PDB file of N, CA and C in Angstrom:
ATOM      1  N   UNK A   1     135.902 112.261  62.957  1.00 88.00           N
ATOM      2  CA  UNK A   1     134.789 111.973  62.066  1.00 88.00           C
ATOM      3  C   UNK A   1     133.660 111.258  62.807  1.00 88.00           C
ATOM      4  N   UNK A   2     133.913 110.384  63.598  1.00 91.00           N
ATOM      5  CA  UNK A   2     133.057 109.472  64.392  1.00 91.00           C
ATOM      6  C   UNK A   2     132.432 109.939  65.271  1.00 91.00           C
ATOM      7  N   UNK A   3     133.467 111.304  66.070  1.00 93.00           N
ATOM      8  CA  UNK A   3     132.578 112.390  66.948  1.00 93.00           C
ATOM      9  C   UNK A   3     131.275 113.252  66.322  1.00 93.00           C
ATOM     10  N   UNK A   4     131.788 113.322  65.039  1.00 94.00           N
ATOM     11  CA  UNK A   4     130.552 114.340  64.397  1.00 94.00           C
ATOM     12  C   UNK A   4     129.626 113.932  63.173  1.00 94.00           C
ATOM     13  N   UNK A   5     129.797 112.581  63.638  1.00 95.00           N
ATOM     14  CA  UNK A   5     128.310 111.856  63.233  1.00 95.00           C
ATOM     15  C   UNK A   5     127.898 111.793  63.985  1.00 95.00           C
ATOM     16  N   UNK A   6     128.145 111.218  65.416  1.00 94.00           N
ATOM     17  CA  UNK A   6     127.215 110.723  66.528  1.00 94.00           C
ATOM     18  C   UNK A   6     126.889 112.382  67.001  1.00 94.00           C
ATOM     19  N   UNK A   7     127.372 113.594  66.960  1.00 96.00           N
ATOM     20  CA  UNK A   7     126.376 114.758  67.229  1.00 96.00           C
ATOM     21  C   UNK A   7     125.838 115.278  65.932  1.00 96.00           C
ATOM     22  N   UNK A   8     125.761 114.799  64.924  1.00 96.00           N
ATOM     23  CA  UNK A   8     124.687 114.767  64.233  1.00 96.00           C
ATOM     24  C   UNK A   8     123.973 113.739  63.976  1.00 96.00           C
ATOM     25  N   UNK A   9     123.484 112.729  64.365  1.00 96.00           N
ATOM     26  CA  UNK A   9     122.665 111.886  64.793  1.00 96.00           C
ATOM     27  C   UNK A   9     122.247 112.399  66.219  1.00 96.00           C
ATOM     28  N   UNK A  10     123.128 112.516  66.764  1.00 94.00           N
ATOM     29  CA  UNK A  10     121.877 113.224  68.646  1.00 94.00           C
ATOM     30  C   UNK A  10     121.374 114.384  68.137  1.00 94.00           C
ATOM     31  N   UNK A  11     121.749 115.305  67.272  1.00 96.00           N
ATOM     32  CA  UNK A  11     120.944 116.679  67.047  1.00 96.00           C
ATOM     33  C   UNK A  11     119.709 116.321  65.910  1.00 96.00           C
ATOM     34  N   UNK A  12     119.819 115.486  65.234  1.00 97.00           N
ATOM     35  CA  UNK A  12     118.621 114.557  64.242  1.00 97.00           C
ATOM     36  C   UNK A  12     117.499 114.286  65.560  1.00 97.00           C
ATOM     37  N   UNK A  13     117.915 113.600  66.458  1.00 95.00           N
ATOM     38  CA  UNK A  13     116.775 113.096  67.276  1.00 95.00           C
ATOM     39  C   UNK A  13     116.215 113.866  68.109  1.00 95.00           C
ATOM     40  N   UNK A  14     117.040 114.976  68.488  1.00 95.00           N
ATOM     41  CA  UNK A  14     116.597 115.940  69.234  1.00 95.00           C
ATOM     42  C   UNK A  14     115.679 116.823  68.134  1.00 95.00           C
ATOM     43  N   UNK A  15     115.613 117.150  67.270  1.00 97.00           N
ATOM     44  CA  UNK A  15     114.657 117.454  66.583  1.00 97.00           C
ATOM     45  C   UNK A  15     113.814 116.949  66.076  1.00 97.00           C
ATOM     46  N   UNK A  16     113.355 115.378  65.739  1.00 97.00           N
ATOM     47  CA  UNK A  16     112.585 114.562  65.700  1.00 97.00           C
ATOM     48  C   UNK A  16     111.664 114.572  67.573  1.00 97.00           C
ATOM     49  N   UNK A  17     112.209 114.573  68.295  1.00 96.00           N
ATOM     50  CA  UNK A  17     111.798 114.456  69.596  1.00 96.00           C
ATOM     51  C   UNK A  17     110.883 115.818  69.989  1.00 96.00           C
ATOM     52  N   UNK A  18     111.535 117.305  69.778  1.00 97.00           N
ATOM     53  CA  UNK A  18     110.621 118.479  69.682  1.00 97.00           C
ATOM     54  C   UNK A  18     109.790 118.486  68.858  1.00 97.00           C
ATOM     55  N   UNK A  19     109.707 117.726  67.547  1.00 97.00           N
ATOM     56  CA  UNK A  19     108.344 117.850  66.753  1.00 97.00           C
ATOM     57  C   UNK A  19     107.825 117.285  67.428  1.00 97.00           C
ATOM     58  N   UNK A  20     108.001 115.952  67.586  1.00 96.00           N
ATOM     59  CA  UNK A  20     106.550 115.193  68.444  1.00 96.00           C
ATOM     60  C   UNK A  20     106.191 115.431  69.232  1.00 96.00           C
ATOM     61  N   UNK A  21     107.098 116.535  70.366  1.00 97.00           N
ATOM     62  CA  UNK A  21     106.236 117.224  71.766  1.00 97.00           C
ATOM     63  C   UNK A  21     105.420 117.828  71.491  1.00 97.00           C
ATOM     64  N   UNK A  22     106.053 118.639  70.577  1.00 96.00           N
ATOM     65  CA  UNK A  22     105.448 120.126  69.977  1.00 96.00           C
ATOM     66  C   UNK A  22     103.567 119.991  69.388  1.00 96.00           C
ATOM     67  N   UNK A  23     103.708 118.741  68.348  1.00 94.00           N
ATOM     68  CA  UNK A  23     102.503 118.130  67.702  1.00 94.00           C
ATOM     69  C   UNK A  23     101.443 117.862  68.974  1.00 94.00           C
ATOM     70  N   UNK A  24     102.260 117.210  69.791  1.00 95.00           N
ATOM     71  CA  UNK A  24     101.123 116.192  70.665  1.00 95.00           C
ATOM     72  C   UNK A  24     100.692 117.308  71.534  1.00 95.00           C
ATOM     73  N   UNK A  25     101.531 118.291  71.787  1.00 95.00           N
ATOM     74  CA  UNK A  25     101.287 119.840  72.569  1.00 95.00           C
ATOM     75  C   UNK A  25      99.685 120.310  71.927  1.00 95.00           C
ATOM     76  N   UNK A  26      99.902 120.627  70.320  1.00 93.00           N
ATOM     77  CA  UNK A  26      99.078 121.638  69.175  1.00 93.00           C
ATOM     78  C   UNK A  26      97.674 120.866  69.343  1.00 93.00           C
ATOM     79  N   UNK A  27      98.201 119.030  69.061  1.00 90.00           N
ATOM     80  CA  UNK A  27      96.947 118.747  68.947  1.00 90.00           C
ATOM     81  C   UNK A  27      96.090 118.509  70.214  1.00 90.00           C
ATOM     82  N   UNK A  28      96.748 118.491  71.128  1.00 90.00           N
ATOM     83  CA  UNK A  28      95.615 118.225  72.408  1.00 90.00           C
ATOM     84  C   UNK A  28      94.891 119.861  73.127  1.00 90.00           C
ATOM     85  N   UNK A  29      95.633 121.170  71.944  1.00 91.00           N
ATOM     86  CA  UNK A  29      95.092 122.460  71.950  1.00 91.00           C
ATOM     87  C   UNK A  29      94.301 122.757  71.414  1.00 91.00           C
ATOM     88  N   UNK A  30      94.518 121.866  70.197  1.00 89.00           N
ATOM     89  CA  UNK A  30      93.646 122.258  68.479  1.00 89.00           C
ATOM     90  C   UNK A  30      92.034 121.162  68.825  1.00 89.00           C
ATOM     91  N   UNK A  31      92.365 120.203  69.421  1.00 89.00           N
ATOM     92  CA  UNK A  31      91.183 119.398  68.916  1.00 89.00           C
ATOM     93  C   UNK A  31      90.282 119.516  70.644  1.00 89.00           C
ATOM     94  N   UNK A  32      88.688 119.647  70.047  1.00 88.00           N
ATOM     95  CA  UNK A  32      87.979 120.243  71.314  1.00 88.00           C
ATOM     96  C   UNK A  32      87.563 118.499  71.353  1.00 88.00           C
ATOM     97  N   UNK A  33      87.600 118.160  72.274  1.00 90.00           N
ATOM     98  CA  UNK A  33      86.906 116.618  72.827  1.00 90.00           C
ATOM     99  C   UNK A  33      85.258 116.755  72.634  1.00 90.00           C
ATOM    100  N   UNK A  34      84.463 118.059  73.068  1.00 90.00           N
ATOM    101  CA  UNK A  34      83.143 117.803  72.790  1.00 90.00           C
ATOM    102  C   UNK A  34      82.290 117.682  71.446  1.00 90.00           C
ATOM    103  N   UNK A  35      83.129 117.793  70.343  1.00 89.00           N
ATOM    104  CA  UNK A  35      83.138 118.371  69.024  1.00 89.00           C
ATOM    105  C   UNK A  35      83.238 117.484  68.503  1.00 89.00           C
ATOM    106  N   UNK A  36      83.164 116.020  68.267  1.00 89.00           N
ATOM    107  CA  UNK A  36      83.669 114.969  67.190  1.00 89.00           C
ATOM    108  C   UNK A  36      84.260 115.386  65.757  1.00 89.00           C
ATOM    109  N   UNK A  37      83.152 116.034  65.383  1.00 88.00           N
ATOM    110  CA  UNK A  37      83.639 116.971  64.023  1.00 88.00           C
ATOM    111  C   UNK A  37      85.080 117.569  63.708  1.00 88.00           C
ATOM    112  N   UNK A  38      85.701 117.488  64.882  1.00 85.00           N
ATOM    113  CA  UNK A  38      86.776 118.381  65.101  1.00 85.00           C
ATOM    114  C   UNK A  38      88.112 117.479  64.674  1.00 85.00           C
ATOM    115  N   UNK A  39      87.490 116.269  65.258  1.00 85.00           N
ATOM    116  CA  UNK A  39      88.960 115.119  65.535  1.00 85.00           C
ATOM    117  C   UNK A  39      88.287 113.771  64.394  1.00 85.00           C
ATOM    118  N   UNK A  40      87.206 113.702  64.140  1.00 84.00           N
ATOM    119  CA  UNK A  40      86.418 112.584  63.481  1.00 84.00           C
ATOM    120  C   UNK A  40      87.504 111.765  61.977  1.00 84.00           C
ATOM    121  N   UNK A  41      88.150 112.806  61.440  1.00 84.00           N
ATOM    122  CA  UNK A  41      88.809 111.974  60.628  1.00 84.00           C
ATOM    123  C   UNK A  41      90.029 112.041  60.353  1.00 84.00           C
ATOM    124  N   UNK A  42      90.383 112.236  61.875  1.00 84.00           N
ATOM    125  CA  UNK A  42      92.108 112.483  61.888  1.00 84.00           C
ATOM    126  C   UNK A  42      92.551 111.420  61.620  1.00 84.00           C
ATOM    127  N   UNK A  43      93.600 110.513  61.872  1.00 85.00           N
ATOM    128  CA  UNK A  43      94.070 109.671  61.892  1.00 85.00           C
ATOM    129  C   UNK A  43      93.616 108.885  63.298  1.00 85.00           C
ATOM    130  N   UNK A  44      93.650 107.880  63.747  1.00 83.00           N
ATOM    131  CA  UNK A  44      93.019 107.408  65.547  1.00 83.00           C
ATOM    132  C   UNK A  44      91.477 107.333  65.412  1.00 83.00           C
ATOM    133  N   UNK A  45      90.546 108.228  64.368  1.00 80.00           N
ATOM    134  CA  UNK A  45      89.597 108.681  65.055  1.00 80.00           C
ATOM    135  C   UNK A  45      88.447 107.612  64.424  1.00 80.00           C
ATOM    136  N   UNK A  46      87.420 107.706  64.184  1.00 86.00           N
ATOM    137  CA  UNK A  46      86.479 108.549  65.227  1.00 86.00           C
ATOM    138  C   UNK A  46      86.372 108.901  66.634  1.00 86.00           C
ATOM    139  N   UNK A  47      87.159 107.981  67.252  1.00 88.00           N
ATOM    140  CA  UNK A  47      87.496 108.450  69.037  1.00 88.00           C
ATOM    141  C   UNK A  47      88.358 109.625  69.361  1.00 88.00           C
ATOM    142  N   UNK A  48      88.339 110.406  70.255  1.00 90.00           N
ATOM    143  CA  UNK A  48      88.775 110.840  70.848  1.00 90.00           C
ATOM    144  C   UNK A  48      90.270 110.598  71.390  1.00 90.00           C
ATOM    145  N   UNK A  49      89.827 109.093  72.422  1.00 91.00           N
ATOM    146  CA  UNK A  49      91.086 108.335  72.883  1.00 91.00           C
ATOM    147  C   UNK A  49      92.069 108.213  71.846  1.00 91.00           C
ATOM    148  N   UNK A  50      91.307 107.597  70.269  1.00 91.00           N
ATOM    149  CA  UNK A  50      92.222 106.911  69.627  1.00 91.00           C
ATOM    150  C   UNK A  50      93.005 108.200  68.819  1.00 91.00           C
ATOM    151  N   UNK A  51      92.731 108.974  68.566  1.00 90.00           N
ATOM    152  CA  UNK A  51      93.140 110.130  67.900  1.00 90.00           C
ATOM    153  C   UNK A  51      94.504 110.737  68.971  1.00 90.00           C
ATOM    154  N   UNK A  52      94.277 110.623  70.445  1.00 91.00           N
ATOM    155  CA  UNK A  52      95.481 111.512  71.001  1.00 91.00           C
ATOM    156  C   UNK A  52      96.455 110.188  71.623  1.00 91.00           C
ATOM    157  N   UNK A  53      96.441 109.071  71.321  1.00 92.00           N
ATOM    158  CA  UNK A  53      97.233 107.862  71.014  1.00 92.00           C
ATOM    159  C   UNK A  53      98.229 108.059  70.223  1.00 92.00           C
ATOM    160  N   UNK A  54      97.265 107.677  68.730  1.00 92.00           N
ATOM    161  CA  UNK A  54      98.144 108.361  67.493  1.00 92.00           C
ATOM    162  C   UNK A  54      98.918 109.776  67.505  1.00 92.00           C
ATOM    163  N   UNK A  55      98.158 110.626  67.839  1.00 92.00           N
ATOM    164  CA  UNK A  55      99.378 111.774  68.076  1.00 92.00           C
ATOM    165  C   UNK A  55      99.880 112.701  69.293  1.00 92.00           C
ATOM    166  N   UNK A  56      99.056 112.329  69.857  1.00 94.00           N
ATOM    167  CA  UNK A  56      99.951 112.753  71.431  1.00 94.00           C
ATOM    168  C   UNK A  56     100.584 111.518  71.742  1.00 94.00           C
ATOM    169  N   UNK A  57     100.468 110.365  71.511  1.00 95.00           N
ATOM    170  CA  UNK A  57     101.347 109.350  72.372  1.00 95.00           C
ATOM    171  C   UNK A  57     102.672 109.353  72.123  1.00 95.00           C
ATOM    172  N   UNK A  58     103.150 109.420  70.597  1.00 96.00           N
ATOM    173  CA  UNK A  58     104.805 109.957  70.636  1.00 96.00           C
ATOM    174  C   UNK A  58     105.439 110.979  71.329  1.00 96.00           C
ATOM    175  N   UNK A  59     104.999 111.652  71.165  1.00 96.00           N
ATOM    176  CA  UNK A  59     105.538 112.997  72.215  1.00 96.00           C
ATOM    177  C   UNK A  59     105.657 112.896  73.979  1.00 96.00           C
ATOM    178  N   UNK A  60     104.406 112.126  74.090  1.00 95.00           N
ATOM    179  CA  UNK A  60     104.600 111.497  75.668  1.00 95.00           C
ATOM    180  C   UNK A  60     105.648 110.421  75.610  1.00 95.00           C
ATOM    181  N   UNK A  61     105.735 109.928  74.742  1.00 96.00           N
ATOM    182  CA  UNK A  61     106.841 108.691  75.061  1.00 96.00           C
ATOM    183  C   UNK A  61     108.125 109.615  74.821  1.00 96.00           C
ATOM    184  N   UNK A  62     108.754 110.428  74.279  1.00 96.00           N
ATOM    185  CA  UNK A  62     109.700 111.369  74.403  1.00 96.00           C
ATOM    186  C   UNK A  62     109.989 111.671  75.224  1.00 96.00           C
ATOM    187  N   UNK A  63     109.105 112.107  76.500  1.00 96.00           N
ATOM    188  CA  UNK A  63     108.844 113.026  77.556  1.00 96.00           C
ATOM    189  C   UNK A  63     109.278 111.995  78.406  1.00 96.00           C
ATOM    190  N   UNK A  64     109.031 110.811  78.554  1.00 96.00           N
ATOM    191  CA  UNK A  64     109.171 109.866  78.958  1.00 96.00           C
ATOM    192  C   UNK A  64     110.522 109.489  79.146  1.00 96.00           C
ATOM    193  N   UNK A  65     111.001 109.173  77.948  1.00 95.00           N
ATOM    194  CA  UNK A  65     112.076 108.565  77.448  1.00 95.00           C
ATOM    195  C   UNK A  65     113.293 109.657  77.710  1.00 95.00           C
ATOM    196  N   UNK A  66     113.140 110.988  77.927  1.00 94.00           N
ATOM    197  CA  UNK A  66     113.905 111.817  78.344  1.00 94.00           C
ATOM    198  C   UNK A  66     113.869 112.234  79.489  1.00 94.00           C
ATOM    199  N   UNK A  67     113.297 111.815  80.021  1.00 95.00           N
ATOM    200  CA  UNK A  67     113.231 112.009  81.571  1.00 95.00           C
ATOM    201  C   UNK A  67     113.973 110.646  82.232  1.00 95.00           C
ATOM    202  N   UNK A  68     113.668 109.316  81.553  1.00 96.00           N
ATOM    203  CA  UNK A  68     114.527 108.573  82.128  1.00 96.00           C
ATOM    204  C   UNK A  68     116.432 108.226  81.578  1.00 96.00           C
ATOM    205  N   UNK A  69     116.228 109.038  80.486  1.00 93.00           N
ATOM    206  CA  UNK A  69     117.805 109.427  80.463  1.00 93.00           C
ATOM    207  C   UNK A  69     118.435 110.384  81.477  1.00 93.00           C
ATOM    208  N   UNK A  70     117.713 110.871  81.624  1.00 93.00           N
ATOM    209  CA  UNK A  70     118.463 112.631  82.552  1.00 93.00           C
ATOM    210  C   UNK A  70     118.257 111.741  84.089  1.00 93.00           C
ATOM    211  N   UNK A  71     117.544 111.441  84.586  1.00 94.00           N
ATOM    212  CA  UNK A  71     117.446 110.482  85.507  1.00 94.00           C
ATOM    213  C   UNK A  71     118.625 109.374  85.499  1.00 94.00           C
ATOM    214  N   UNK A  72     119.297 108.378  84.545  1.00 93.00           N
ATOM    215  CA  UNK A  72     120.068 107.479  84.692  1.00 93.00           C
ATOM    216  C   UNK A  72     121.347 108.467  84.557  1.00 93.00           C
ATOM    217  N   UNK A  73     121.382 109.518  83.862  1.00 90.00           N
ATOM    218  CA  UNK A  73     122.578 110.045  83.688  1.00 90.00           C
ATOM    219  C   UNK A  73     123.424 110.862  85.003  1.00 90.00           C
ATOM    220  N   UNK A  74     122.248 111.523  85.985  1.00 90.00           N
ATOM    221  CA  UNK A  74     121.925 112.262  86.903  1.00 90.00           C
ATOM    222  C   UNK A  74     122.713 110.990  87.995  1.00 90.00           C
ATOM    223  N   UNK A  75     122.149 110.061  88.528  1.00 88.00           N
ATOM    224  CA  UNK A  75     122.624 108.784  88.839  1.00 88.00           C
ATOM    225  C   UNK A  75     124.235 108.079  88.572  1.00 88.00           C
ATOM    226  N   UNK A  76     124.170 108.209  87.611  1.00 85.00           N
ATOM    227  CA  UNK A  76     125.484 107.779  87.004  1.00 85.00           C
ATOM    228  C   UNK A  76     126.732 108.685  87.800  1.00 85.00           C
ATOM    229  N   UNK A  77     126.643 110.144  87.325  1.00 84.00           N
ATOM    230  CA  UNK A  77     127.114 111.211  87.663  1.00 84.00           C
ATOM    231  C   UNK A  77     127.790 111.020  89.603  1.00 84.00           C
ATOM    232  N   UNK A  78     126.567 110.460  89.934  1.00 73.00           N
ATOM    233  CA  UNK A  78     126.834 110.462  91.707  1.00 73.00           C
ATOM    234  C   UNK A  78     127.823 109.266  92.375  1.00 73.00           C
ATOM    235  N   UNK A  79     128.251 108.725  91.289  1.00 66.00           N
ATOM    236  CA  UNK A  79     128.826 107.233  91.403  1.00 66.00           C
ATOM    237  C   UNK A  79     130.228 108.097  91.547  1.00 66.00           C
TER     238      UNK A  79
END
């Protein structure tokens, strides 16, 4: 029972983790930087900066945060 919560809790986050790549992917496709109009009342905005904070910055911290797992695990492994 205890095994198959904790892989459904890692498969919960692993899909929480691909939305936010996925988002921070769309929106740094979807929104043109020269355009204010474009990004002006997203959430972050009127900036630019502050707009791909709010939603590209989760997805980078994912990217992040999974790279330094596979890295400590990778490590671990060589012990």
């Amino acid at each position: 029972m205890r095994r198959a919560l904790r892989v459904a809790g890692i498969g919960v986050l692993v899909l929480i983790g691909v939305f936010l790549v996925v988002r921070a992917v769309v929106e740094v496709a979807m929104v043109d930087p020269g355009n204010p109009a474009s990004y002006r009342d997203d959430w972050g905005g009127p900036s630019y900066p502050g707009v791909l904070l709010v939603h590209a910055g989760p997805g980078l911290l994912v990217v992040v945060l999974a790279v330094l797992v596979l890295v400590r695990r990778r490590r671990d492994r060589g012990r």
